[in-house]
Coordinates of C-alpha atoms in Angstrom, one line a residue:
Chain H
M1 CA 1.8 48.4 -0.3
D2 CA -0.4 46.1 1.5
H3 CA 1.2 43.0 2.8
E4 CA -1.5 42.2 5.4
H5 CA -3.4 39.6 3.3
D6 CA -1.2 36.6 3.6
G7 CA -2.0 35.6 7.1
H8 CA -0.4 32.3 7.9
E9 CA 0.9 31.7 4.4
H10 CA 4.1 33.3 5.3
H11 CA 6.0 30.4 6.7
E12 CA 9.4 29.7 5.3
H13 CA 8.6 26.1 4.4
G14 CA 6.1 23.3 4.1
R15 CA 2.5 23.8 3.3
G16 CA 2.2 20.1 2.8
L17 CA 0.9 20.4 -0.8
P18 CA 2.1 17.8 -3.2
P19 CA 3.7 19.0 -6.5
H20 CA 0.9 19.7 -9.0
P21 CA 1.4 19.0 -12.7
T22 CA -0.7 21.9 -13.9
R23 CA -2.1 24.2 -11.3
E24 CA -3.8 24.4 -7.9
D25 CA -7.2 22.9 -7.7
D26 CA -9.9 25.5 -7.5
D27 CA -10.7 24.3 -3.9
V28 CA -7.3 25.5 -2.8
A29 CA -7.9 29.1 -1.7
L30 CA -6.1 31.9 -3.5
T31 CA -3.5 33.5 -1.3
Y32 CA -2.6 37.2 -1.6
G33 CA 0.7 36.2 -3.1
E34 CA -0.8 34.0 -5.8
A35 CA -3.4 36.6 -6.7
R36 CA -0.7 39.3 -6.8
Y37 CA 1.3 37.1 -9.2
L38 CA -1.7 36.4 -11.4
A39 CA -2.5 40.1 -11.6
L40 CA 1.1 40.9 -12.5
K41 CA 1.2 38.2 -15.2
S42 CA -2.0 39.5 -16.8
L43 CA -0.8 43.1 -16.8
L44 CA 2.6 42.1 -18.2
I45 CA 0.9 40.2 -21.0
E46 CA -1.5 43.1 -21.7
K47 CA 1.4 45.5 -21.9
G48 CA 3.2 43.3 -24.4
L49 CA 6.2 42.7 -22.1
V50 CA 5.8 39.0 -22.2
T51 CA 3.4 36.4 -23.7
A52 CA 1.8 33.4 -22.1
D53 CA 3.7 31.2 -24.5
E54 CA 7.0 32.7 -23.5
I55 CA 6.3 32.0 -19.8
R56 CA 5.3 28.4 -20.6
R57 CA 8.5 27.9 -22.6
R58 CA 10.7 29.4 -19.9
L59 CA 8.9 27.1 -17.3
E60 CA 9.8 24.1 -19.5
I61 CA 13.5 25.1 -19.5
N62 CA 13.4 25.6 -15.7
E63 CA 11.9 22.2 -15.2
R64 CA 14.9 20.5 -16.8
G65 CA 17.0 21.3 -13.7
N66 CA 17.1 18.4 -11.3
P67 CA 19.6 16.7 -9.0
Q68 CA 20.0 13.7 -11.3
Q69 CA 21.9 16.0 -13.7
G70 CA 24.4 16.8 -10.9
A71 CA 24.6 13.1 -10.0
R72 CA 25.5 12.3 -13.6
M73 CA 28.4 14.7 -13.5
V74 CA 29.7 13.2 -10.2
A75 CA 29.4 9.6 -11.6
R76 CA 31.3 10.6 -14.7
A77 CA 34.0 12.3 -12.6
W78 CA 34.4 9.1 -10.6
V79 CA 34.9 6.9 -13.6
D80 CA 36.8 9.4 -15.8
P81 CA 39.8 11.2 -14.2
A82 CA 40.2 13.5 -17.2
F83 CA 36.6 14.6 -17.0
K84 CA 37.0 15.1 -13.2
A85 CA 40.0 17.4 -13.9
R86 CA 37.9 19.4 -16.4
M87 CA 35.0 19.6 -13.9
L88 CA 37.2 20.9 -11.2
A89 CA 38.7 23.4 -13.6
D90 CA 35.3 24.7 -15.0
A91 CA 32.2 22.8 -14.0
K92 CA 30.0 24.8 -16.3
E93 CA 32.1 23.8 -19.3
A94 CA 32.3 20.2 -18.2
A95 CA 28.5 20.0 -17.9
K96 CA 28.2 20.7 -21.6
E97 CA 30.1 17.4 -22.3
L98 CA 27.0 15.7 -20.8
G99 CA 24.6 17.8 -22.7
L100 CA 23.8 19.9 -19.7
E101 CA 23.4 23.6 -19.9
V102 CA 24.2 25.7 -16.8
T103 CA 22.8 29.2 -17.2
E104 CA 24.3 30.7 -14.0
A105 CA 27.3 32.9 -14.5
K106 CA 29.8 30.6 -12.9
L107 CA 29.8 27.1 -11.4
V108 CA 32.6 25.8 -9.2
A109 CA 32.9 22.2 -8.1
M110 CA 34.5 21.6 -4.7
E111 CA 36.0 18.1 -4.2
N112 CA 35.5 16.2 -1.0
T113 CA 38.7 14.4 0.1
P114 CA 39.6 12.3 3.1
A115 CA 41.1 15.5 4.6
C116 CA 38.3 18.0 3.7
H117 CA 34.5 18.0 3.6
N118 CA 32.8 20.8 1.7
L119 CA 29.4 22.4 2.6
I120 CA 27.6 24.9 0.5
V121 CA 25.4 27.8 1.7
C122 CA 24.1 31.1 0.5
T123 CA 23.9 33.3 3.6
L124 CA 22.6 36.4 1.8
C125 CA 19.8 34.8 -0.2
S126 CA 19.3 31.4 -1.7
C127 CA 21.8 31.2 -4.6
Y128 CA 22.0 27.7 -6.0
P129 CA 22.8 26.2 -9.4
R130 CA 19.1 25.9 -10.2
S131 CA 19.6 25.4 -14.0
L132 CA 21.5 22.2 -13.2
L133 CA 20.0 20.9 -10.0
G134 CA 16.5 22.4 -9.9
E135 CA 15.1 24.2 -6.9
P136 CA 17.1 24.0 -3.7
P137 CA 15.9 22.0 -0.8
A138 CA 13.7 24.0 1.7
W139 CA 16.3 23.7 4.4
Y140 CA 18.9 25.4 2.1
V141 CA 16.5 28.3 1.7
S142 CA 15.7 28.5 5.4
K143 CA 16.9 31.4 7.5
A144 CA 18.1 29.0 10.2
Y145 CA 20.5 27.1 7.8
R146 CA 21.8 30.4 6.2
S147 CA 22.5 31.7 9.7
R148 CA 24.1 28.6 11.3
A149 CA 26.0 26.9 8.4
V150 CA 28.9 29.3 8.6
R151 CA 29.0 29.5 12.4
E152 CA 28.6 25.8 13.4
P153 CA 28.8 23.6 10.3
R154 CA 29.8 20.5 12.2
K155 CA 26.8 20.8 14.5
V156 CA 24.5 21.4 11.5
L157 CA 25.9 18.4 9.7
R158 CA 25.4 16.2 12.8
E159 CA 21.8 17.3 12.8
F160 CA 21.6 16.2 9.2
G161 CA 23.0 12.8 10.3
L162 CA 26.6 13.4 9.1
D163 CA 29.3 13.2 11.8
I164 CA 32.5 14.6 10.3
P165 CA 35.5 13.6 12.4
E166 CA 37.5 16.4 14.0
T167 CA 40.5 15.3 11.9
V168 CA 38.7 16.2 8.7
E169 CA 38.5 19.9 7.9
V170 CA 35.1 21.3 7.1
R171 CA 35.0 24.1 4.5
V172 CA 31.9 26.2 4.1
H173 CA 31.4 28.0 0.8
D174 CA 29.1 31.0 0.6
S175 CA 27.5 31.3 -2.8
N176 CA 26.6 34.5 -4.4
A177 CA 24.7 35.8 -7.4
D178 CA 27.6 35.4 -9.7
L179 CA 29.1 32.2 -8.4
R180 CA 27.4 28.9 -7.5
Y181 CA 28.9 25.7 -6.2
I182 CA 28.4 22.0 -6.5
V183 CA 30.1 19.4 -4.2
L184 CA 32.0 16.5 -5.8
P185 CA 31.6 13.9 -3.1
M186 CA 34.0 10.9 -2.6
R187 CA 33.2 7.7 -4.3
P188 CA 32.1 5.2 -1.6
A189 CA 34.2 2.1 -1.0
G190 CA 32.8 -1.1 -2.3
T191 CA 31.4 0.4 -5.5
E192 CA 34.1 -0.9 -7.9
G193 CA 31.8 -3.1 -9.9
L194 CA 29.1 -0.5 -10.4
S195 CA 28.2 1.1 -13.8
E196 CA 28.3 4.8 -14.2
E197 CA 24.5 4.8 -14.1
E198 CA 24.4 2.8 -10.9
L199 CA 27.0 5.2 -9.4
A200 CA 24.9 8.2 -10.3
A201 CA 22.0 6.6 -8.4
L202 CA 24.0 6.8 -5.2
V203 CA 24.3 10.6 -5.4
T204 CA 21.4 12.3 -3.8
R205 CA 20.5 16.0 -4.0
D206 CA 21.9 16.6 -0.5
C207 CA 25.2 15.0 -1.5
L208 CA 25.7 17.8 -4.1
V209 CA 25.5 20.4 -1.4
G210 CA 27.6 18.6 1.1
A211 CA 24.8 17.9 3.6
A212 CA 25.1 14.1 3.0
V213 CA 27.6 11.7 1.5
P214 CA 27.0 8.9 -1.0
R215 CA 26.8 5.5 0.7
S216 CA 27.8 2.2 -0.8
P217 CA 24.6 0.1 -1.7
N218 CA 26.1 -2.7 0.4
A219 CA 26.9 -0.6 3.5
Chain A
M1 CA 30.5 49.3 11.5
A2 CA 27.7 49.6 9.0
E3 CA 24.4 48.3 10.1
R4 CA 23.8 44.7 8.9
L5 CA 21.5 44.2 6.0
I6 CA 18.3 42.4 6.8
T7 CA 19.3 39.7 4.3
D8 CA 22.8 39.3 6.0
L9 CA 22.1 36.3 8.2
G10 CA 25.4 34.5 8.1
G11 CA 26.6 33.6 11.6
L12 CA 23.6 34.9 13.5
P13 CA 22.1 32.6 16.2
A14 CA 19.2 30.6 15.0
G15 CA 17.1 27.6 15.9
A16 CA 16.3 24.3 14.3
I17 CA 16.7 23.9 10.6
P18 CA 13.4 22.8 9.0
R19 CA 13.9 19.4 7.3
E20 CA 10.5 19.1 5.6
E21 CA 10.5 19.2 1.9
Y22 CA 8.9 22.2 0.2
H23 CA 7.2 21.5 -3.1
M24 CA 6.7 24.7 -5.1
V25 CA 3.1 25.2 -6.2
F26 CA 2.3 26.1 -9.7
W27 CA 2.1 29.9 -9.4
E28 CA 5.5 29.9 -7.7
K29 CA 7.0 28.0 -10.7
Q30 CA 5.3 30.3 -13.1
M31 CA 6.5 33.3 -11.1
I32 CA 10.1 32.2 -11.2
A33 CA 9.8 31.5 -15.0
T34 CA 8.4 35.0 -15.4
F35 CA 11.3 36.4 -13.5
N36 CA 13.8 34.5 -15.6
L37 CA 12.0 35.6 -18.8
L38 CA 12.2 39.3 -17.9
W39 CA 15.8 38.8 -17.1
D40 CA 16.4 37.1 -20.4
K41 CA 14.8 40.0 -22.1
G42 CA 17.1 42.4 -20.4
I43 CA 14.3 44.2 -18.5
F44 CA 16.4 43.9 -15.4
N45 CA 19.7 42.6 -14.5
L46 CA 21.5 40.8 -11.6
D47 CA 22.7 43.9 -9.9
E48 CA 19.4 45.6 -9.9
F49 CA 17.7 42.5 -8.6
R50 CA 20.3 42.0 -5.9
R51 CA 19.8 45.6 -4.7
M52 CA 16.0 45.0 -4.6
V53 CA 16.5 41.8 -2.6
E54 CA 18.7 43.6 -0.1
S55 CA 16.5 46.7 0.3
I56 CA 13.3 44.8 1.0
D57 CA 11.1 45.9 3.8
A58 CA 12.4 44.5 7.1
E59 CA 9.0 43.4 8.4
L60 CA 8.1 41.7 5.2
Y61 CA 11.5 40.0 5.2
K62 CA 11.0 38.5 8.6
T63 CA 7.5 37.2 7.9
S64 CA 7.7 36.1 4.2
N65 CA 9.0 33.2 2.3
F66 CA 11.5 33.1 -0.5
Y67 CA 8.9 33.0 -3.3
R68 CA 6.9 35.9 -1.9
R69 CA 10.0 38.0 -1.6
R70 CA 11.0 37.2 -5.2
L71 CA 7.6 38.3 -6.4
D72 CA 7.6 41.5 -4.4
G73 CA 11.1 42.4 -5.5
M74 CA 10.3 41.8 -9.1
I75 CA 7.2 44.0 -8.8
D76 CA 9.2 46.8 -7.0
L77 CA 11.7 46.8 -9.9
L78 CA 9.0 47.0 -12.6
V79 CA 7.3 49.9 -10.7
E80 CA 10.6 51.7 -10.4
K81 CA 11.2 51.3 -14.1
G82 CA 7.8 52.7 -14.9
L83 CA 6.6 49.5 -16.5
L84 CA 3.9 48.8 -13.9
D85 CA 1.4 50.9 -12.0
P86 CA 1.2 49.7 -8.4
A87 CA -2.4 51.0 -8.0
E88 CA -3.5 49.1 -11.2
L89 CA -1.7 46.0 -9.9
E90 CA -3.4 46.2 -6.5
A91 CA -6.8 46.8 -8.0
R92 CA -6.4 43.7 -10.2
T93 CA -5.1 41.6 -7.3
Q94 CA -8.1 42.5 -5.2
R95 CA -10.5 41.7 -8.1
I96 CA -8.9 38.3 -8.5
L97 CA -9.1 37.7 -4.8
Q98 CA -12.8 38.7 -4.8
E99 CA -13.5 36.5 -7.7
G100 CA -11.6 33.7 -6.0
T101 CA -10.8 31.9 -9.1
R102 CA -7.8 31.3 -11.3
D103 CA -10.0 31.2 -14.4
H104 CA -9.9 34.1 -16.9
V105 CA -6.3 34.9 -16.0
P106 CA -4.2 34.0 -19.1

């Protein structure tokens, strides 16, 4: 197989292109990778293995995943201890209560506490609860993060702007194809008066992986 | 000790973690959807795909990104199952590259 055509398109991250609602403009040159996909798609359709409509429908399902869905689960857990208990027991089942469908085999929620901070990685690939949270951040997929998160998590977190005191244990969870994780962060102090919706807005994508923690809006 | 798989990066020394955001381009989204669809149809399963990810060409692994590896792994599986002719795929890829347009591809 010929893999010579991609030239400089092989970087792990960042081509600086904005998300495009439909497709690349025609003035963006085709890469070997894109051409190879287009060829594959047309052959699969010709052979009757898939239809263009089926691909479109599946794309719509994939586009439902986004970090706000995870943030909604966290905010509900903060305001409803019974829900939190169910989320910690089986996050995939708990998601259904909010109308969210997790298609990965198993989803486990790890709770941050004053004594323990959790960080999620997938050292072998890039396993991530995509159906709930959407595509993972580029850094999560990067080889550098996958290598270092299990060896020097505190240093990695410091680089992310999160200084975990030595008195707090850091637990790193290595995802795999059958088992995906979500972090249940601690509710920040000074948020007693906030609504569930306002609380959810404090929970960013990186909080759900343990690479950040929610901050009080007044902090 | 068995030799480390090329995908087995945990604990290895590495440099700075890139912090720029990566926005998937449309073909990458479509490709992931196609992968999910073939999975939903039972054309391949988790274990087959995992084997394919782990047995990927070492040079390609070092120089390719996640989406390109996913595409190539999916293609390798389809070829292995006799559902795709690699020569036909390559010829069509080259034709699309020569035409340089996304038009006329369904």
